[in-house]
Coordinates of C-alpha atoms and ligand atoms in Angstrom, one line a residue:
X27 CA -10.1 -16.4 72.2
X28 CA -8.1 -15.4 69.0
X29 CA -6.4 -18.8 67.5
X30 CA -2.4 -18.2 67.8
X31 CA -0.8 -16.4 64.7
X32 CA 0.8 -18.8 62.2
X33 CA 3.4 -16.8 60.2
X34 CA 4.9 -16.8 57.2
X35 CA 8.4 -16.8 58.3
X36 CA 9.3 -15.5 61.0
X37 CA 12.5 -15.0 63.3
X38 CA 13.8 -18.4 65.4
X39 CA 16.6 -17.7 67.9
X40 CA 18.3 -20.4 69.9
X41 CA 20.0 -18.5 72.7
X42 CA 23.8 -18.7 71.3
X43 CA 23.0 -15.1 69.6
X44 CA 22.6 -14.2 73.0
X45 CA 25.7 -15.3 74.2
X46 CA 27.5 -13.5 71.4
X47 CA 25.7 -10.7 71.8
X48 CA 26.5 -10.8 75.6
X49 CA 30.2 -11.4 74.1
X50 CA 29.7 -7.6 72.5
X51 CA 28.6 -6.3 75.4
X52 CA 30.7 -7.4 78.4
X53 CA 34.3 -6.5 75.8
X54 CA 31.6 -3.1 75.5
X55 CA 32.4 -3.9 71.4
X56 CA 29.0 -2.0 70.6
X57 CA 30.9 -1.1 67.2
X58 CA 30.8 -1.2 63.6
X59 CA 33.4 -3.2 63.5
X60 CA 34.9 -6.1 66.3
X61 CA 35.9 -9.7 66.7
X62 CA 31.9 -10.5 66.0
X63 CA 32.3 -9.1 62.8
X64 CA 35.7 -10.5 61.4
X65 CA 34.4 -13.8 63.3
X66 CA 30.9 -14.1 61.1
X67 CA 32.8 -13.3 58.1
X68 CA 35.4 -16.0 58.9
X69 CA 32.3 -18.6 59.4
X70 CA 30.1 -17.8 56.5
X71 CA 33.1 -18.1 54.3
X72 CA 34.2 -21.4 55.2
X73 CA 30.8 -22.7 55.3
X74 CA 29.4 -21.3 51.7
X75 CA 33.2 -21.5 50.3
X76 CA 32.5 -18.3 49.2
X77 CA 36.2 -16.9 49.1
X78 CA 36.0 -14.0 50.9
X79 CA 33.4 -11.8 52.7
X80 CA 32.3 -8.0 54.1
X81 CA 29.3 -7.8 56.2
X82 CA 26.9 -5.1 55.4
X83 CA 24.2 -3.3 57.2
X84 CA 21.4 -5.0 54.6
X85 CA 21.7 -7.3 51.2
X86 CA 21.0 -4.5 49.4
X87 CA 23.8 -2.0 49.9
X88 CA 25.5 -5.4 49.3
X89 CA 24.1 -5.5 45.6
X90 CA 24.8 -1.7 45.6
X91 CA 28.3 -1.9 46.1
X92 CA 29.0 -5.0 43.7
X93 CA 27.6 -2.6 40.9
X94 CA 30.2 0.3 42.3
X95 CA 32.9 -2.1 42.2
X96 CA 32.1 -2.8 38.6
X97 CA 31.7 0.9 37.7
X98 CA 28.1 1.0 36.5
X99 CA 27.6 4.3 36.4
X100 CA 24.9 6.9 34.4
X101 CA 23.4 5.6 31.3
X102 CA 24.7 1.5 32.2
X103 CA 22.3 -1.0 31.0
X104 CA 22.1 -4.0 33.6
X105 CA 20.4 -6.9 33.2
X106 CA 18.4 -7.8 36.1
X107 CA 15.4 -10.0 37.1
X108 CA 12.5 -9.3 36.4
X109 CA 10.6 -11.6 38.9
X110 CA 12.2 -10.7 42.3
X111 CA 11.7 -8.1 45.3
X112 CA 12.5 -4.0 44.6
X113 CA 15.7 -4.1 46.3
X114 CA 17.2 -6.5 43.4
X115 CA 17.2 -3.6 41.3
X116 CA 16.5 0.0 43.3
X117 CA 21.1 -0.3 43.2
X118 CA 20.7 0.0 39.8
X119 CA 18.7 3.5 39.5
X120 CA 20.9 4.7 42.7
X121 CA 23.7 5.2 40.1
X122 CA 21.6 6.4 37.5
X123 CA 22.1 3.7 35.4
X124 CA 19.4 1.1 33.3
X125 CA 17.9 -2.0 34.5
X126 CA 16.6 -4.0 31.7
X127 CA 14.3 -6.9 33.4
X128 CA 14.6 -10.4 32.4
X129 CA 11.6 -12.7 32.3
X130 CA 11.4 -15.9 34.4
X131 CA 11.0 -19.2 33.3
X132 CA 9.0 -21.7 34.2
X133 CA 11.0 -24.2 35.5
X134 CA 12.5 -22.8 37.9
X135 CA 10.9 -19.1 38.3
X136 CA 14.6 -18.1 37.7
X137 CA 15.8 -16.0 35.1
X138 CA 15.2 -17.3 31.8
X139 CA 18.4 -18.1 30.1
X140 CA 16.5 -17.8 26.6
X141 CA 15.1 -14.4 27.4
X142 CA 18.9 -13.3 28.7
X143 CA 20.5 -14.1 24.8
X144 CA 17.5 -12.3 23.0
X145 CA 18.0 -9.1 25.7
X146 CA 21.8 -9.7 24.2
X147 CA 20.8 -9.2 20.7
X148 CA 19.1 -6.0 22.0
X149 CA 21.4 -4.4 24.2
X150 CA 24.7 -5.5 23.0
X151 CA 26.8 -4.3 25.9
X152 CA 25.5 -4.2 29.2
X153 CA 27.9 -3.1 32.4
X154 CA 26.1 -6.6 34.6
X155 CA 24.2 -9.2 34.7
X156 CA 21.8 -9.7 38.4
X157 CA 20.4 -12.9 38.8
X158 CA 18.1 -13.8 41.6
X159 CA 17.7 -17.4 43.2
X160 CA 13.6 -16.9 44.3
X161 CA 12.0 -18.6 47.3
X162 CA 15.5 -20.4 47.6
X163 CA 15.3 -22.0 44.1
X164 CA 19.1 -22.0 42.2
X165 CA 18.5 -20.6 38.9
X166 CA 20.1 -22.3 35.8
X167 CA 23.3 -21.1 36.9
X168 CA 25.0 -23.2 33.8
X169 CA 23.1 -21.7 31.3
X170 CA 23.3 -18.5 32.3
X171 CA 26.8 -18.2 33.0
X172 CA 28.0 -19.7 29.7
X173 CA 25.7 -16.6 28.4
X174 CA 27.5 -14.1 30.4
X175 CA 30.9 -15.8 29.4
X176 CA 30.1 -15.9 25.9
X177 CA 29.5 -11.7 25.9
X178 CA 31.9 -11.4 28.7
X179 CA 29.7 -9.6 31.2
X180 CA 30.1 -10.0 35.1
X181 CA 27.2 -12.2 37.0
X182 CA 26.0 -10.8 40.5
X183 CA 24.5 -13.0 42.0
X184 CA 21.3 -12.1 44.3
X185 CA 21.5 -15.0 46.7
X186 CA 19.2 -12.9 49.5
X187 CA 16.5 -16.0 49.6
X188 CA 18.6 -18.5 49.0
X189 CA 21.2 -18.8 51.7
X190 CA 22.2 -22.5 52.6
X191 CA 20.8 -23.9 48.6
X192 CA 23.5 -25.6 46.8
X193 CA 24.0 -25.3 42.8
X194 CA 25.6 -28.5 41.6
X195 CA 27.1 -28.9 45.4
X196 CA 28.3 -25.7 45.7
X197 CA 26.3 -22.4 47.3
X198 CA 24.3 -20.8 45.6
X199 CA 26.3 -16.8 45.9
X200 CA 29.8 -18.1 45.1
X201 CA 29.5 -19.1 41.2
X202 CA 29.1 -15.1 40.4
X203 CA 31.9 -12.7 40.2
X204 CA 29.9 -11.4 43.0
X205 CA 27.6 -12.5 45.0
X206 CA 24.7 -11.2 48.1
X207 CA 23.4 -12.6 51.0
X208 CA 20.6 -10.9 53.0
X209 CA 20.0 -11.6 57.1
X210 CA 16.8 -9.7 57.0
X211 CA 14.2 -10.3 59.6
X212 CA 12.1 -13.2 57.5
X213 CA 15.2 -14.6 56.0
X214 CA 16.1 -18.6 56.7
X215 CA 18.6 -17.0 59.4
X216 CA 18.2 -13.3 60.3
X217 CA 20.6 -10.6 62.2
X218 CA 17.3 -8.5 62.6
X219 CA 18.8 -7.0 59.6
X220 CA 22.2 -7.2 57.6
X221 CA 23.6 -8.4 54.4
X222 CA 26.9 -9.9 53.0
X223 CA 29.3 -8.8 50.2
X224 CA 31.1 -12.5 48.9
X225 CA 33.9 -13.1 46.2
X226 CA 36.7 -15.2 45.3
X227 CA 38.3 -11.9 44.7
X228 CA 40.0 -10.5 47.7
X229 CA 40.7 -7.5 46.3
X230 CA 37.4 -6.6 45.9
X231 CA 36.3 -7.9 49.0
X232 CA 38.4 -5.5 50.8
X233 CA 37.3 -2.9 48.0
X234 CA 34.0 -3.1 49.1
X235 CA 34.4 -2.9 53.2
X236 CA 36.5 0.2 52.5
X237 CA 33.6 1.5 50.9
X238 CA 31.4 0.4 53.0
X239 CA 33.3 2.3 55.5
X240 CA 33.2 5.8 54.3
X241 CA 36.0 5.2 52.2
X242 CA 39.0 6.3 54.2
X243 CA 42.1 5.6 53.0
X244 CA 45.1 4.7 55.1
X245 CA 46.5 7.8 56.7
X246 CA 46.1 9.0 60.5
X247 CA 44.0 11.8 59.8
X248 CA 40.5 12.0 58.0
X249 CA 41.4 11.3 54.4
X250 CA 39.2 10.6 51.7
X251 CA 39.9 10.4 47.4
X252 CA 36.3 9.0 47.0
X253 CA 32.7 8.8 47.7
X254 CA 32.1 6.5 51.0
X255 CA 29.2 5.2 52.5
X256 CA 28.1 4.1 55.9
X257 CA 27.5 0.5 55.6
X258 CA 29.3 -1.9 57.4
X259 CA 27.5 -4.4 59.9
X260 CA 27.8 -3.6 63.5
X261 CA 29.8 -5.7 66.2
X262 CA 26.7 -6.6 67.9
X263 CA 24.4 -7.4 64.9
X264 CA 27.3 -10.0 63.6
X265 CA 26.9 -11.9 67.2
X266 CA 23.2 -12.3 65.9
X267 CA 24.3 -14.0 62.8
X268 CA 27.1 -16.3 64.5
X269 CA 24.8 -17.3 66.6
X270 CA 22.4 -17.9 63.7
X271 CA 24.4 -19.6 61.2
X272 CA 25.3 -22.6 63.4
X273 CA 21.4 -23.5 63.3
X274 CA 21.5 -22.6 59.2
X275 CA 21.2 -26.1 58.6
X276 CA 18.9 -27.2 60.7
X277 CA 16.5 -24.5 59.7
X278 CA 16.7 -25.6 55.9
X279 CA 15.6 -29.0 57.1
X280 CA 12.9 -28.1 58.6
X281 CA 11.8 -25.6 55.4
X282 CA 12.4 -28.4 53.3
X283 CA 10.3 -30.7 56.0
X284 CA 7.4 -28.2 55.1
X285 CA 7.7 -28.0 51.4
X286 CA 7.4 -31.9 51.3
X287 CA 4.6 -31.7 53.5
X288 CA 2.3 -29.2 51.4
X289 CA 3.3 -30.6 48.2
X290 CA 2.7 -34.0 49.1
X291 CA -0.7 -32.6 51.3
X292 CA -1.9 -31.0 48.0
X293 CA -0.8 -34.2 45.5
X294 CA -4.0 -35.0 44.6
X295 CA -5.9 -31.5 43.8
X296 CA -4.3 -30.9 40.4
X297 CA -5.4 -27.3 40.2
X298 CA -2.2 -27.0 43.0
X299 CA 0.3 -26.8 41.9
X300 CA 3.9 -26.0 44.3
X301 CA 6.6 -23.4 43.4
X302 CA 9.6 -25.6 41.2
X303 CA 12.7 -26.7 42.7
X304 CA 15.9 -26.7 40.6
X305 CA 16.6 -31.0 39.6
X306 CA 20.7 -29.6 39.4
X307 CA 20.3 -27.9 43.2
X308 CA 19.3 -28.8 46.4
X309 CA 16.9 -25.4 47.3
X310 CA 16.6 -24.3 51.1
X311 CA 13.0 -23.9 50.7
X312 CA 12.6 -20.6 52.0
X313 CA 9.1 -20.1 51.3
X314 CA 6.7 -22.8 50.0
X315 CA 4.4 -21.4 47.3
X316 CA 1.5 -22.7 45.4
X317 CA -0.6 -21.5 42.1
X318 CA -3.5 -22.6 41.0
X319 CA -4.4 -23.8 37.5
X320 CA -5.9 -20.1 35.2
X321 CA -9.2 -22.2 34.6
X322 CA -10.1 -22.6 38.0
X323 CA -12.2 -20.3 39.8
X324 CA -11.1 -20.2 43.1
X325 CA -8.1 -17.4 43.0
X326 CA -5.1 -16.9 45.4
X327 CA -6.8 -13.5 47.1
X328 CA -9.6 -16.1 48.0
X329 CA -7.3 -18.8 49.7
X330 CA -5.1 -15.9 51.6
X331 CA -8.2 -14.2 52.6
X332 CA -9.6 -17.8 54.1
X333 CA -6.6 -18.7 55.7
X334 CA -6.8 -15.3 57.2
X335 CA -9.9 -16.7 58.8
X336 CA -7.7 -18.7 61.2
X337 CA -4.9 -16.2 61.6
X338 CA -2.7 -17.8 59.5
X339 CA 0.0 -15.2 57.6
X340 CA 0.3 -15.5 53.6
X341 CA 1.3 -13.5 50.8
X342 CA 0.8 -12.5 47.5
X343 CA 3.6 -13.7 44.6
X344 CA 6.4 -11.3 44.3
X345 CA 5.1 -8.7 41.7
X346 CA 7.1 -8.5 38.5
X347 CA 9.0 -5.2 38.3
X348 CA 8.1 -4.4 34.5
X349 CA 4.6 -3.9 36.2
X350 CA 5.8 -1.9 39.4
X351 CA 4.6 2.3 38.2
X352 CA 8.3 3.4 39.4
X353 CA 10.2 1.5 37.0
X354 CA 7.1 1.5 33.8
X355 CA 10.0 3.1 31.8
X356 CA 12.3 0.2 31.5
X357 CA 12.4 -2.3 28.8
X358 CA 11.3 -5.9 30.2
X359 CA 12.6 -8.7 27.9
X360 CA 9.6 -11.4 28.5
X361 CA 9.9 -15.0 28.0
X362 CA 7.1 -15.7 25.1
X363 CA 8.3 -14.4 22.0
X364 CA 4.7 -13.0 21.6
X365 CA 4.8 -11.0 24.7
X366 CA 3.4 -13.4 27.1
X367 CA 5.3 -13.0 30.6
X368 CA 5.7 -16.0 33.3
X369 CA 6.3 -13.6 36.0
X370 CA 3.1 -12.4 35.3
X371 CA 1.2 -15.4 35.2
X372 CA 2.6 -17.1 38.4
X373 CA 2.1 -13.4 40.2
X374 CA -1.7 -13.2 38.7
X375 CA -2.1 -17.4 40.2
X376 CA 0.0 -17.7 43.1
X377 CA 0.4 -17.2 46.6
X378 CA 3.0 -17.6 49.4
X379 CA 2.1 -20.2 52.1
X380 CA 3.2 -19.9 56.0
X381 CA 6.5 -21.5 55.9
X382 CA 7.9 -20.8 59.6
X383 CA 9.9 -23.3 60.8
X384 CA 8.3 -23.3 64.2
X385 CA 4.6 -24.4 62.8
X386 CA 4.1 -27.3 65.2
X387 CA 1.8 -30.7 63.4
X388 CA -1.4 -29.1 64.7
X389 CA -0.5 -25.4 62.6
X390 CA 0.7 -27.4 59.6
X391 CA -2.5 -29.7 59.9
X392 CA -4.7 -26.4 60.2
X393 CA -3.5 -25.1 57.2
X394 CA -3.3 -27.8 55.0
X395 CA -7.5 -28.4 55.8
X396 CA -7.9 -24.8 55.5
X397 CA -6.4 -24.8 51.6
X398 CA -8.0 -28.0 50.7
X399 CA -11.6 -27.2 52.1
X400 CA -11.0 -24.0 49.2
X401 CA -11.1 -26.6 46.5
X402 CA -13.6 -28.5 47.9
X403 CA -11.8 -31.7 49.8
Ligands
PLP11 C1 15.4 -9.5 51.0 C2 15.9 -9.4 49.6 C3 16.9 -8.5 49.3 C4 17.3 -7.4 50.2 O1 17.9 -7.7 51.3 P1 17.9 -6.6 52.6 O2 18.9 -7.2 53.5 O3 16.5 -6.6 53.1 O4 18.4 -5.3 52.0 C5 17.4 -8.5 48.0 N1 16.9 -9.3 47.1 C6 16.0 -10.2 47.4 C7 15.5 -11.1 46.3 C8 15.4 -10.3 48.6 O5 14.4 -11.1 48.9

């Protein structure tokens, strides 16, 4: 018989999304909009004091409509992570405009703050700054807001991996003028798929559900002065999320439960090394990842392809977008002043391990003998 797959990170409902959902249902609010909705913005605003918030149909028409809302527009230059997922910076080319990617550091595989002030002395006046929080890890929020302040650029803040960290005590989303949360199916909470628009502002909160809603402005007939789009969250999606965020906590616990457990499982093979967390944050650990030291031979396609051997689900490092063919035209600002990128390096030596929260002590057990018979304990 096949040995039971051990994922990566997978969905984990507790049966209250049900009962919301059932909510939708019975009051027949199958809708894009409803008291689901209004209720799940309500909730994830008092718990990430975020200010206000729209619910979107995915994180990134979320990031897409923060860059509307600051008019970046044909010819922009954004600044933009270089180490992240696609849909950090796809927004960016929707409207034409110019991501610039910024390097990663090492300490926290966050934006580098030095790489941000030399892309500065090269592009004086960019439209926005997108900074990404990866694997849950804050970024040096400090630093890199005292950059944007200094040259008075907006901060949106890509907080799709890191719902639930804290920066300093406060979320991780709420310290840009904008910020993004993502309830995608392998998220720490999920709505099967959805996203969140958040600001202090609450004039551009609202800005951004009208647009979200096909931009119809207040009259009783179909009225429109500008360009709309379709999406808003639907009624019973949101029931999903309510449902979800009141275990938010609990499922950080348990991520965090799992980090410890590899890192302190792997302490004593010093070609392991785990993914940084941020000493100024407390991260939500949404993936645990490891790399392994250049000189070694054994490389991450070799561990992912043995724990593969007992159905165990990894994957490969985000890869760097200066080295993804559809954006090869776009300058990349990279950490070393000689060239030298960190996104690359910790792409070409690391790997994602399985970090669902329902791995019982016998999965995490399997896994952790599986990675250490690689390196030869
Ligand atoms: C998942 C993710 C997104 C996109 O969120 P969707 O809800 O899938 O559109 C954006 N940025 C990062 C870093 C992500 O991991």
């Amino acid at each position: 018989m096949e040995r039971k797959r051990i994922y990566l990170s997978s969905p984990t409902m507790h049966g209250d999304e049900q009962r919301y959902v059932q909510e939708a249902f019975d009051t027949n609010w199958v809708a894009p909009l409803g008291p689901n909705v209004n209720a799940f913005e309500r909730e994830m605003e008092e718990y990430t004091g975020c200010g206000h918030a729209s619910a979107l149909s995915s994180g990134t028409a979320a990031i897409h409509l923060s860059l509307k809302l600051l008019g970046v527009g044909r010819g922009d230059v954004v600044f933009v992570s270089d180490f992240t997922f696609s849909a950090t910076c796809n927004p960016i080319v929707y409207e034409a405009a110019t991501p610039v990617f910024i390097d990663a550091e090492p300490d926290t595989w966050n934006m580098s703050p030095e790489a941000l002030e030399r892309a500065f002395a090269k592009y004086p006046n960019p439209k926005a700054v997108i900074c990404v929080h990866l694997y849950g890890t804050p970024a040096k929020l400090d630093e890199i807001m005292a950059i944007c302040e200094k040259h008075n650029v907006p901060l949106i803040e890509d907080a799709a991996e890191s719902l639930g960290s804290t920066y300093r005590g406060k979320h991780t989303g709420t310290y840009g003028k904008y910020g993004i949360y993502s309830f995608n199916g392998n998220k720490i909470i999920t709505t099967s798929g959805g996203g969140m628009f958040v600001s202090q502002e609450e004039e551009a909160t609202k800005r951004a559900t009208f647009l979200a809603t096909q931009a119809r402005d207040p009259a009783r007939h179909y009225q429109h002065s500008q360009i709309g789009y379709n999406y808003r969250m639907s009624n019973v999606t949101a029931g999903i999320g309510r449902g979800q965020l009141m275990h938010l906590e609990e499922h950080k616990a348990r991520k965090k439960e799992i980090y410890a457990q590899y890192r302190e499982a792997f302490a004593d093979i010093p070609e392991i090394t785990m993914n940084p967390l941020n000493p100024d944050g407390d991260a939500n650990c949404w993936l645990s990842c490891m790399t392994i030291d250049g000189e070694c031979k054994i490389t991450p396609d070799m561990v992912m392809d043995t724990l593969q051997e007992v159905n165990a689900e990894t994957r490969p490092i985000w890869k760097p977008m200066h080295l993804q063919p559809v954006f090869a035209a776009y300058d990349f600002i990279p950490y070393h002043e000689d060239g030298g990128s960190v996104g690359a390096d910790i792409f070409a030596r690391g790997l994602c391990l399985p970090s669902d929260i329902k791995n019982t002590p016998e999965d995490m057990e399997l896994i952790i003998g599986t990675v250490r018979a690689c390196f030869g304990k």
